[in-house]
PDB file of C-alpha atoms in Angstrom:
ATOM      1  CA  MET T  84       5.210  -0.981  34.264  1.00 52.00           C
ATOM      2  CA  ARG T  85       3.680   2.232  34.383  1.00 57.00           C
ATOM      3  CA  ASN T  86       7.702   3.753  34.875  1.00 59.00           C
ATOM      4  CA  GLY T  87       9.364   2.347  31.574  1.00 63.00           C
ATOM      5  CA  HIS T  88      11.685   0.313  33.738  1.00 66.00           C
ATOM      6  CA  PRO T  89      13.178  -2.840  31.636  1.00 70.00           C
ATOM      7  CA  ASN T  90      10.985  -5.939  33.615  1.00 74.00           C
ATOM      8  CA  SER T  91       9.433  -9.314  32.651  1.00 77.00           C
ATOM      9  CA  TYR T  92       5.786 -10.315  33.786  1.00 79.00           C
ATOM     10  CA  ILE T  93       5.141 -13.903  34.028  1.00 81.00           C
ATOM     11  CA  ASP T  94       2.113 -15.442  34.028  1.00 82.00           C
ATOM     12  CA  LEU T  95       1.913 -18.182  36.408  1.00 80.00           C
ATOM     13  CA  GLU T  96      -0.793 -20.592  34.700  1.00 82.00           C
ATOM     14  CA  ARG T  97       0.880 -20.088  31.461  1.00 84.00           C
ATOM     15  CA  ASP T  98       5.001 -20.604  31.715  1.00 82.00           C
ATOM     16  CA  SER T  99       6.203 -23.746  32.040  1.00 81.00           C
ATOM     17  CA  GLU T 100       9.411 -22.707  34.524  1.00 83.00           C
ATOM     18  CA  VAL T 101       7.511 -20.434  36.750  1.00 84.00           C
ATOM     19  CA  GLN T 102       8.219 -23.525  39.048  1.00 85.00           C
ATOM     20  CA  ASN T 103      11.869 -23.862  38.721  1.00 86.00           C
ATOM     21  CA  LEU T 104      11.943 -19.827  38.855  1.00 83.00           C
ATOM     22  CA  LEU T 105       9.775 -19.921  42.547  1.00 85.00           C
ATOM     23  CA  ASP T 106      12.116 -23.197  44.197  1.00 87.00           C
ATOM     24  CA  ASN T 107      15.280 -21.259  43.009  1.00 86.00           C
ATOM     25  CA  PHE T 108      14.131 -17.728  44.378  1.00 86.00           C
ATOM     26  CA  HIS T 109      12.289 -20.123  47.395  1.00 87.00           C
ATOM     27  CA  ILE T 110       9.152 -18.371  47.323  1.00 87.00           C
ATOM     28  CA  ASN T 111       5.893 -19.890  47.861  1.00 85.00           C
ATOM     29  CA  THR T 112       2.816 -19.715  46.282  1.00 79.00           C
ATOM     30  CA  LYS T 113       1.552 -17.654  48.648  1.00 84.00           C
ATOM     31  CA  GLU T 114       3.825 -14.645  48.890  1.00 85.00           C
ATOM     32  CA  ILE T 115       3.056 -14.065  45.024  1.00 83.00           C
ATOM     33  CA  PRO T 116       3.041 -11.681  43.965  1.00 85.00           C
ATOM     34  CA  VAL T 117       6.533 -10.973  44.387  1.00 86.00           C
ATOM     35  CA  MET T 118       9.328  -8.786  42.985  1.00 87.00           C
ATOM     36  CA  ILE T 119      12.949 -10.080  41.665  1.00 84.00           C
ATOM     37  CA  CYS T 120      14.717  -7.494  42.237  1.00 84.00           C
ATOM     38  CA  GLN T 121      17.937  -7.030  40.019  1.00 78.00           C
ATOM     39  CA  GLY T 122      17.469 -10.853  40.168  1.00 79.00           C
ATOM     40  CA  GLU T 123      19.148 -11.541  43.110  1.00 82.00           C
ATOM     41  CA  VAL T 124      16.301 -10.420  45.765  1.00 85.00           C
ATOM     42  CA  VAL T 125      12.770 -10.884  46.695  1.00 87.00           C
ATOM     43  CA  LEU T 126      10.236  -8.935  47.254  1.00 89.00           C
ATOM     44  CA  ARG T 127       7.096 -10.254  48.023  1.00 88.00           C
ATOM     45  CA  ASN T 128       4.295  -8.351  48.109  1.00 87.00           C
ATOM     46  CA  PRO T 129       6.010  -4.693  47.926  1.00 86.00           C
ATOM     47  CA  SER T 130       5.364  -1.629  48.338  1.00 85.00           C
ATOM     48  CA  ASN T 131       5.656   0.857  45.369  1.00 79.00           C
ATOM     49  CA  GLN T 132       8.200   2.364  48.387  1.00 78.00           C
ATOM     50  CA  LYS T 133       9.903  -1.202  48.446  1.00 84.00           C
ATOM     51  CA  ILE T 134       9.866  -1.767  44.820  1.00 83.00           C
ATOM     52  CA  ALA T 135      11.564   1.931  44.441  1.00 78.00           C
ATOM     53  CA  GLU T 136      13.835   1.433  47.101  1.00 81.00           C
ATOM     54  CA  CYS T 137      15.501  -1.562  46.082  1.00 83.00           C
ATOM     55  CA  LEU T 138      15.924   0.008  41.721  1.00 80.00           C
ATOM     56  CA  GLY T 139      16.811   2.852  43.518  1.00 77.00           C
ATOM     57  CA  PHE T 140      14.427   5.541  42.660  1.00 73.00           C
ATOM     58  CA  ASN T 141      15.003   6.704  45.529  1.00 66.00           C
ATOM     59  CA  GLU T 142      17.534   8.967  46.465  1.00 69.00           C
ATOM     60  CA  SER T 143      18.692  10.475  49.937  1.00 73.00           C
ATOM     61  CA  ILE T 144      17.759  14.173  49.903  1.00 76.00           C
ATOM     62  CA  ASP T 145      20.308  17.336  51.308  1.00 80.00           C
ATOM     63  CA  GLN T 146      17.470  18.671  53.762  1.00 79.00           C
ATOM     64  CA  SER T 147      19.820  20.819  54.799  1.00 87.00           C
ATOM     65  CA  LEU T 148      20.411  22.364  50.484  1.00 88.00           C
ATOM     66  CA  VAL T 149      18.267  25.501  49.159  1.00 92.00           C
ATOM     67  CA  ARG T 150      16.731  24.968  45.950  1.00 93.00           C
ATOM     68  CA  ASP T 151      15.863  27.477  43.717  1.00 95.00           C
ATOM     69  CA  LEU T 152      12.687  25.920  43.112  1.00 95.00           C
ATOM     70  CA  LEU T 153      10.364  22.575  44.387  1.00 94.00           C
ATOM     71  CA  ILE T 154       6.987  21.155  42.208  1.00 93.00           C
ATOM     72  CA  ILE T 155       4.853  19.544  43.724  1.00 93.00           C
ATOM     73  CA  GLY T 156       3.960  15.932  41.705  1.00 89.00           C
ATOM     74  CA  ALA T 157       5.342  15.063  38.103  1.00 87.00           C
ATOM     75  CA  GLY T 158       3.098  14.793  36.293  1.00 87.00           C
ATOM     76  CA  PRO T 159       2.976  16.305  32.772  1.00 91.00           C
ATOM     77  CA  SER T 160       2.547  19.752  34.321  1.00 93.00           C
ATOM     78  CA  GLY T 161       4.844  19.315  36.673  1.00 92.00           C
ATOM     79  CA  LEU T 162       7.098  18.594  34.803  1.00 91.00           C
ATOM     80  CA  ALA T 163       6.994  19.795  32.000  1.00 93.00           C
ATOM     81  CA  ALA T 164       8.261  23.131  34.970  1.00 94.00           C
ATOM     82  CA  ALA T 165      11.018  20.803  36.239  1.00 93.00           C
ATOM     83  CA  VAL T 166      12.526  21.497  33.211  1.00 94.00           C
ATOM     84  CA  TYR T 167      11.974  24.689  31.564  1.00 94.00           C
ATOM     85  CA  GLY T 168      13.011  25.793  35.455  1.00 94.00           C
ATOM     86  CA  ALA T 169      16.532  23.338  35.106  1.00 93.00           C
ATOM     87  CA  SER T 170      16.565  25.290  31.334  1.00 93.00           C
ATOM     88  CA  GLU T 171      17.305  28.778  32.917  1.00 93.00           C
ATOM     89  CA  GLY T 172      19.297  27.125  34.869  1.00 93.00           C
ATOM     90  CA  PHE T 173      17.694  26.497  38.088  1.00 94.00           C
ATOM     91  CA  ASP T 174      18.428  24.107  41.142  1.00 93.00           C
ATOM     92  CA  VAL T 175      15.150  22.150  41.042  1.00 92.00           C
ATOM     93  CA  LEU T 176      13.851  18.975  42.689  1.00 90.00           C
ATOM     94  CA  VAL T 177      10.652  17.244  42.400  1.00 89.00           C
ATOM     95  CA  LEU T 178       8.873  15.618  44.178  1.00 86.00           C
ATOM     96  CA  GLU T 179       5.788  12.707  44.051  1.00 82.00           C
ATOM     97  CA  THR T 180       4.232  11.133  46.076  1.00 75.00           C
ATOM     98  CA  GLY T 181       3.357   7.795  43.506  1.00 65.00           C
ATOM     99  CA  SER T 182       5.501   6.189  41.945  1.00 52.00           C
ATOM    100  CA  PRO T 183       7.928   7.795  38.646  1.00 51.00           C
ATOM    101  CA  SER T 184       5.281   7.962  35.844  1.00 43.00           C
ATOM    102  CA  ARG T 185       5.791   7.789  32.038  1.00 42.00           C
ATOM    103  CA  GLY T 186       2.175   7.777  31.418  1.00 41.00           C
ATOM    104  CA  PRO T 187      -1.036   5.534  32.125  1.00 43.00           C
ATOM    105  CA  PRO T 188      -0.573   1.433  32.080  1.00 47.00           C
ATOM    106  CA  PRO T 189      -0.820  -0.927  29.561  1.00 50.00           C
ATOM    107  CA  PRO T 190      -3.545  -2.996  29.281  1.00 55.00           C
ATOM    108  CA  PRO T 191      -3.366  -6.038  31.885  1.00 57.00           C
ATOM    109  CA  PRO T 192      -2.086  -9.077  30.292  1.00 59.00           C
ATOM    110  CA  PRO T 193      -5.260 -10.821  29.010  1.00 63.00           C
ATOM    111  CA  LEU T 194      -6.955 -13.448  31.322  1.00 63.00           C
ATOM    112  CA  THR T 195      -7.913 -16.454  29.387  1.00 54.00           C
TER     113      THR T 195
END
């Protein structure tokens, strides 16, 4: 949710169609949380790394390529530096250990 990638959140206790979805993808309730990626791949209790790979966020980096500017951290300062460097014509690479983000995560759905 934090990275702005299209997604749907399904409340297992409130959605009347959830059992059909779980049956369709052969998901046992003990395997939750799950992520159904691109309507085909079922990731059971996935790590951020697995989610990023499934969504195509992690490209292979050519380690033999020399960059003009390497930025560690994709927070506000890192992203600003990357934009500024690219606008000056530098070959920029930004490395981030966490998931891509566009700000703080939205609040979770209410529990009632």
